[in-house]
Amino acid sequence: MDTSLLIIQTLNGLQLGLLLFLVASGLTLVFGILDFVNLAHASLYMLGAFICASLTYLVGNFFLAVLLALPLTAALGWAVERFIARPLYARDHLDHVLATFGLILVFDTAAHLIWGPEGIAVPLPPAFTGQIELSETLVIPTYRLVIIAAGLVAATGLYWMVTHTRLGMLIRAGASNRTMVAALGINIELLFGLVFALGAALAGLAGMLIAPITEASIGMGNQVIITAFVVIIVGGIGSMKGAFIAALLIGLIDTLGRSFLDDIFKLVMSPDAAENSAPALSAMLIYIIMACVLALKPQGLFPPKVR
């Protein structure tokens, strides 16, 4: 096995896992605390990327644009909670799915009208456009390391907020028993709005970080949201620890599976059979893992302690 390729693909898997965590952490908070299925979380990922792209051209600096776009995306999330989600809390999950699927169409159309049908390429500062050469065969793009570092900083900040602040204590209590939190006199509507805004900001941050690689485009969050749901199901709905570990697990398995599964198959079958079967199985690998977790541990690997 090529060691350089293994290191590069491991870093790619780590990058994917951290981006998935940013999306899935907000999704698991909203689902775990509010019991609300928000398919439009994918649109907040997309809108974060578009807002950041526009601000990058306006202020001329990508990282300043990220700082400005984060509160704007959080405000969008708060507006979605206040005007769309809140009236639907008493309805069943099918109504949530139908309403938020319609919201995806609304956001996609709005993005089409505002930014046009073409995607927007996001320029990076010159310092992050280069590569770091560790050896003759091991070259790592600088921006990939920036994404990994930003993802780890965001995950650490989120862990500190959830475990060491009053807001985090309320979020953890709400994930375990939101009826009890409301009975203690906590302003549950304010808490719900803050959780939704926090989730929107995290999803938007993931979209902002990936935009310089993939560009901001309409519908860019639709594939991510499916994988994010796999992450929260594997990790346990409402569990931040589960979302983090499951996101890294899914990111690494998906990336390494697509890169090396054919080499593993060649050990036990003909090269032609391995080349034909590996791509199909690698595409299904994360769903097979989800099915196994659901069969053996339906609450996920790290469910909240009390539900």
Short mmCIF file of N, CA and C in Angstrom, two decimals, residues 92-186:
data_model
loop_
_atom_site.label_atom_id
_atom_site.label_comp_id
_atom_site.label_asym_id
_atom_site.label_seq_id
_atom_site.Cartn_x
_atom_site.Cartn_y
_atom_site.Cartn_z
N ASP A 92 -46.70 16.22 13.64
CA ASP A 92 -45.84 15.03 13.59
C ASP A 92 -44.68 15.24 12.61
N HIS A 93 -43.78 14.24 12.59
CA HIS A 93 -42.55 14.37 11.80
C HIS A 93 -42.82 14.48 10.31
N LEU A 94 -43.89 13.86 9.82
CA LEU A 94 -44.19 13.96 8.40
C LEU A 94 -44.44 15.42 7.99
N ASP A 95 -45.14 16.16 8.85
CA ASP A 95 -45.36 17.58 8.57
C ASP A 95 -44.05 18.35 8.57
N HIS A 96 -43.15 18.00 9.51
CA HIS A 96 -41.83 18.65 9.53
C HIS A 96 -41.09 18.42 8.22
N VAL A 97 -41.11 17.16 7.77
CA VAL A 97 -40.39 16.81 6.53
C VAL A 97 -40.98 17.56 5.33
N LEU A 98 -42.31 17.57 5.23
CA LEU A 98 -42.94 18.24 4.10
C LEU A 98 -42.66 19.74 4.11
N ALA A 99 -42.77 20.37 5.29
CA ALA A 99 -42.55 21.82 5.38
C ALA A 99 -41.11 22.19 5.07
N THR A 100 -40.17 21.44 5.64
CA THR A 100 -38.76 21.81 5.42
C THR A 100 -38.28 21.42 4.03
N PHE A 101 -38.90 20.39 3.42
CA PHE A 101 -38.57 20.10 2.02
C PHE A 101 -39.05 21.26 1.13
N GLY A 102 -40.25 21.77 1.43
CA GLY A 102 -40.71 22.95 0.68
C GLY A 102 -39.79 24.14 0.90
N LEU A 103 -39.26 24.26 2.13
CA LEU A 103 -38.34 25.36 2.42
C LEU A 103 -37.05 25.25 1.60
N ILE A 104 -36.60 24.01 1.38
CA ILE A 104 -35.42 23.81 0.52
C ILE A 104 -35.68 24.38 -0.87
N LEU A 105 -36.87 24.10 -1.42
CA LEU A 105 -37.20 24.61 -2.75
C LEU A 105 -37.26 26.14 -2.75
N VAL A 106 -37.80 26.70 -1.66
CA VAL A 106 -37.87 28.17 -1.56
C VAL A 106 -36.46 28.77 -1.51
N PHE A 107 -35.59 28.20 -0.69
CA PHE A 107 -34.23 28.72 -0.56
C PHE A 107 -33.45 28.54 -1.87
N ASP A 108 -33.63 27.40 -2.54
CA ASP A 108 -32.93 27.18 -3.81
C ASP A 108 -33.38 28.21 -4.85
N THR A 109 -34.69 28.47 -4.89
CA THR A 109 -35.20 29.45 -5.85
C THR A 109 -34.71 30.86 -5.50
N ALA A 110 -34.70 31.18 -4.20
CA ALA A 110 -34.21 32.49 -3.78
C ALA A 110 -32.73 32.67 -4.15
N ALA A 111 -31.94 31.61 -3.94
CA ALA A 111 -30.53 31.68 -4.30
C ALA A 111 -30.36 31.86 -5.81
N HIS A 112 -31.23 31.18 -6.58
CA HIS A 112 -31.19 31.33 -8.04
C HIS A 112 -31.47 32.79 -8.44
N LEU A 113 -32.47 33.40 -7.80
CA LEU A 113 -32.83 34.77 -8.14
C LEU A 113 -31.77 35.77 -7.70
N ILE A 114 -31.16 35.53 -6.54
CA ILE A 114 -30.20 36.50 -6.00
C ILE A 114 -28.83 36.35 -6.65
N TRP A 115 -28.34 35.09 -6.73
CA TRP A 115 -26.96 34.89 -7.17
C TRP A 115 -26.86 34.30 -8.58
N GLY A 116 -28.01 33.93 -9.19
CA GLY A 116 -27.97 33.36 -10.52
C GLY A 116 -27.76 31.87 -10.53
N PRO A 117 -27.92 31.24 -11.71
CA PRO A 117 -27.82 29.77 -11.76
C PRO A 117 -26.40 29.24 -11.66
N GLU A 118 -25.42 30.06 -11.96
CA GLU A 118 -24.03 29.60 -11.92
C GLU A 118 -23.51 29.64 -10.48
N GLY A 119 -22.57 28.75 -10.18
CA GLY A 119 -21.95 28.79 -8.88
C GLY A 119 -21.00 29.98 -8.77
N ILE A 120 -20.60 30.29 -7.53
CA ILE A 120 -19.67 31.40 -7.29
C ILE A 120 -18.36 30.82 -6.74
N ALA A 121 -17.28 31.03 -7.48
CA ALA A 121 -15.97 30.60 -7.00
C ALA A 121 -15.48 31.57 -5.93
N VAL A 122 -14.92 31.03 -4.86
CA VAL A 122 -14.49 31.86 -3.74
C VAL A 122 -12.96 31.90 -3.72
N PRO A 123 -12.36 33.09 -3.92
CA PRO A 123 -10.89 33.17 -3.91
C PRO A 123 -10.35 33.12 -2.48
N LEU A 124 -9.22 32.44 -2.34
CA LEU A 124 -8.55 32.35 -1.04
C LEU A 124 -7.45 33.39 -0.94
N PRO A 125 -7.09 33.78 0.28
CA PRO A 125 -5.89 34.62 0.44
C PRO A 125 -4.67 33.89 -0.13
N PRO A 126 -3.73 34.61 -0.73
CA PRO A 126 -2.56 33.95 -1.36
C PRO A 126 -1.81 33.02 -0.41
N ALA A 127 -1.80 33.34 0.88
CA ALA A 127 -1.03 32.52 1.84
C ALA A 127 -1.57 31.10 1.95
N PHE A 128 -2.83 30.87 1.55
CA PHE A 128 -3.44 29.55 1.73
C PHE A 128 -3.71 28.85 0.40
N THR A 129 -3.12 29.34 -0.68
CA THR A 129 -3.33 28.70 -1.98
C THR A 129 -2.21 27.73 -2.35
N GLY A 130 -1.17 27.67 -1.52
CA GLY A 130 -0.02 26.83 -1.85
C GLY A 130 -0.15 25.42 -1.31
N GLN A 131 0.99 24.72 -1.33
CA GLN A 131 1.05 23.35 -0.84
C GLN A 131 2.24 23.18 0.09
N ILE A 132 2.13 22.26 1.01
CA ILE A 132 3.22 21.94 1.92
C ILE A 132 3.82 20.61 1.47
N GLU A 133 5.10 20.63 1.10
CA GLU A 133 5.76 19.43 0.59
C GLU A 133 6.53 18.77 1.73
N LEU A 134 6.02 17.64 2.20
CA LEU A 134 6.67 16.91 3.29
C LEU A 134 7.70 15.92 2.78
N SER A 135 7.51 15.44 1.54
CA SER A 135 8.50 14.58 0.90
C SER A 135 8.26 14.66 -0.61
N GLU A 136 8.99 13.88 -1.39
CA GLU A 136 8.83 13.94 -2.84
C GLU A 136 7.44 13.48 -3.27
N THR A 137 6.86 12.58 -2.52
CA THR A 137 5.55 12.03 -2.90
C THR A 137 4.42 12.47 -1.97
N LEU A 138 4.76 13.25 -0.94
CA LEU A 138 3.73 13.65 0.04
C LEU A 138 3.61 15.18 0.03
N VAL A 139 2.58 15.66 -0.71
CA VAL A 139 2.33 17.09 -0.84
C VAL A 139 0.90 17.35 -0.38
N ILE A 140 0.75 18.27 0.58
CA ILE A 140 -0.57 18.52 1.18
C ILE A 140 -0.97 19.97 0.92
N PRO A 141 -2.15 20.21 0.34
CA PRO A 141 -2.62 21.59 0.15
C PRO A 141 -2.75 22.31 1.49
N THR A 142 -2.26 23.54 1.54
CA THR A 142 -2.30 24.30 2.80
C THR A 142 -3.72 24.50 3.29
N TYR A 143 -4.63 24.78 2.36
CA TYR A 143 -6.01 25.08 2.79
C TYR A 143 -6.68 23.86 3.43
N ARG A 144 -6.25 22.65 3.02
CA ARG A 144 -6.83 21.45 3.65
C ARG A 144 -6.50 21.42 5.14
N LEU A 145 -5.26 21.80 5.47
CA LEU A 145 -4.88 21.85 6.89
C LEU A 145 -5.63 22.97 7.61
N VAL A 146 -5.91 24.07 6.88
CA VAL A 146 -6.69 25.17 7.48
C VAL A 146 -8.10 24.68 7.83
N ILE A 147 -8.71 23.91 6.92
CA ILE A 147 -10.05 23.38 7.19
C ILE A 147 -10.03 22.46 8.41
N ILE A 148 -9.02 21.57 8.47
CA ILE A 148 -8.92 20.65 9.61
C ILE A 148 -8.75 21.44 10.91
N ALA A 149 -7.87 22.45 10.88
CA ALA A 149 -7.64 23.25 12.10
C ALA A 149 -8.91 24.01 12.49
N ALA A 150 -9.60 24.60 11.50
CA ALA A 150 -10.82 25.35 11.80
C ALA A 150 -11.89 24.42 12.36
N GLY A 151 -11.99 23.21 11.79
CA GLY A 151 -12.97 22.24 12.28
C GLY A 151 -12.68 21.82 13.71
N LEU A 152 -11.39 21.60 14.02
CA LEU A 152 -11.02 21.20 15.39
C LEU A 152 -11.27 22.34 16.38
N VAL A 153 -10.97 23.58 15.96
CA VAL A 153 -11.22 24.74 16.84
C VAL A 153 -12.72 24.87 17.11
N ALA A 154 -13.53 24.73 16.05
CA ALA A 154 -14.99 24.83 16.22
C ALA A 154 -15.51 23.71 17.12
N ALA A 155 -14.99 22.50 16.93
CA ALA A 155 -15.43 21.37 17.76
C ALA A 155 -15.04 21.58 19.21
N THR A 156 -13.81 22.10 19.44
CA THR A 156 -13.36 22.37 20.81
C THR A 156 -14.22 23.45 21.46
N GLY A 157 -14.49 24.53 20.70
CA GLY A 157 -15.33 25.60 21.22
C GLY A 157 -16.73 25.12 21.55
N LEU A 158 -17.26 24.27 20.68
CA LEU A 158 -18.60 23.72 20.92
C LEU A 158 -18.60 22.82 22.15
N TYR A 159 -17.54 22.01 22.31
CA TYR A 159 -17.43 21.14 23.49
C TYR A 159 -17.38 21.99 24.76
N TRP A 160 -16.58 23.07 24.72
CA TRP A 160 -16.48 23.94 25.91
C TRP A 160 -17.83 24.58 26.20
N MET A 161 -18.51 25.04 25.16
CA MET A 161 -19.80 25.69 25.37
C MET A 161 -20.82 24.71 25.96
N VAL A 162 -20.83 23.49 25.44
CA VAL A 162 -21.83 22.52 25.88
C VAL A 162 -21.54 22.01 27.29
N THR A 163 -20.25 21.89 27.65
CA THR A 163 -19.90 21.27 28.94
C THR A 163 -19.57 22.27 30.05
N HIS A 164 -19.29 23.55 29.72
CA HIS A 164 -18.81 24.48 30.75
C HIS A 164 -19.61 25.77 30.84
N THR A 165 -20.73 25.87 30.16
CA THR A 165 -21.52 27.10 30.24
C THR A 165 -22.96 26.77 30.63
N ARG A 166 -23.67 27.81 31.10
CA ARG A 166 -25.07 27.61 31.49
C ARG A 166 -25.91 27.24 30.27
N LEU A 167 -25.62 27.89 29.12
CA LEU A 167 -26.36 27.54 27.91
C LEU A 167 -26.15 26.08 27.55
N GLY A 168 -24.89 25.63 27.66
CA GLY A 168 -24.61 24.23 27.37
C GLY A 168 -25.33 23.28 28.31
N MET A 169 -25.39 23.69 29.60
CA MET A 169 -26.10 22.85 30.58
C MET A 169 -27.58 22.72 30.19
N LEU A 170 -28.18 23.85 29.76
CA LEU A 170 -29.58 23.81 29.35
C LEU A 170 -29.77 22.97 28.09
N ILE A 171 -28.81 23.07 27.16
CA ILE A 171 -28.90 22.28 25.94
C ILE A 171 -28.83 20.79 26.27
N ARG A 172 -27.89 20.42 27.17
CA ARG A 172 -27.77 19.00 27.55
C ARG A 172 -29.02 18.53 28.28
N ALA A 173 -29.55 19.39 29.13
CA ALA A 173 -30.77 19.02 29.84
C ALA A 173 -31.94 18.89 28.87
N GLY A 174 -31.99 19.80 27.90
CA GLY A 174 -33.06 19.74 26.90
C GLY A 174 -32.97 18.51 26.04
N ALA A 175 -31.73 18.08 25.73
CA ALA A 175 -31.55 16.87 24.92
C ALA A 175 -32.02 15.64 25.68
N SER A 176 -31.89 15.68 27.02
CA SER A 176 -32.31 14.53 27.83
C SER A 176 -33.80 14.56 28.12
N ASN A 177 -34.32 15.75 28.50
CA ASN A 177 -35.73 15.83 28.86
C ASN A 177 -36.19 17.29 28.74
N ARG A 178 -36.72 17.67 27.61
CA ARG A 178 -37.08 19.07 27.39
C ARG A 178 -38.31 19.46 28.21
N THR A 179 -39.17 18.49 28.55
CA THR A 179 -40.33 18.79 29.39
C THR A 179 -39.89 19.25 30.77
N MET A 180 -38.87 18.58 31.31
CA MET A 180 -38.33 18.95 32.62
C MET A 180 -37.74 20.35 32.58
N VAL A 181 -37.01 20.68 31.49
CA VAL A 181 -36.41 22.01 31.36
C VAL A 181 -37.49 23.09 31.35
N ALA A 182 -38.56 22.87 30.61
CA ALA A 182 -39.66 23.84 30.55
C ALA A 182 -40.32 23.97 31.91
N ALA A 183 -40.45 22.84 32.65
CA ALA A 183 -41.09 22.88 33.97
C ALA A 183 -40.28 23.65 34.99
N LEU A 184 -38.97 23.77 34.78
CA LEU A 184 -38.10 24.51 35.70
C LEU A 184 -38.14 26.02 35.46
N GLY A 185 -38.97 26.46 34.53
CA GLY A 185 -39.12 27.89 34.31
C GLY A 185 -38.18 28.47 33.27
N ILE A 186 -37.45 27.62 32.56
CA ILE A 186 -36.56 28.10 31.50
C ILE A 186 -37.39 28.58 30.32
#
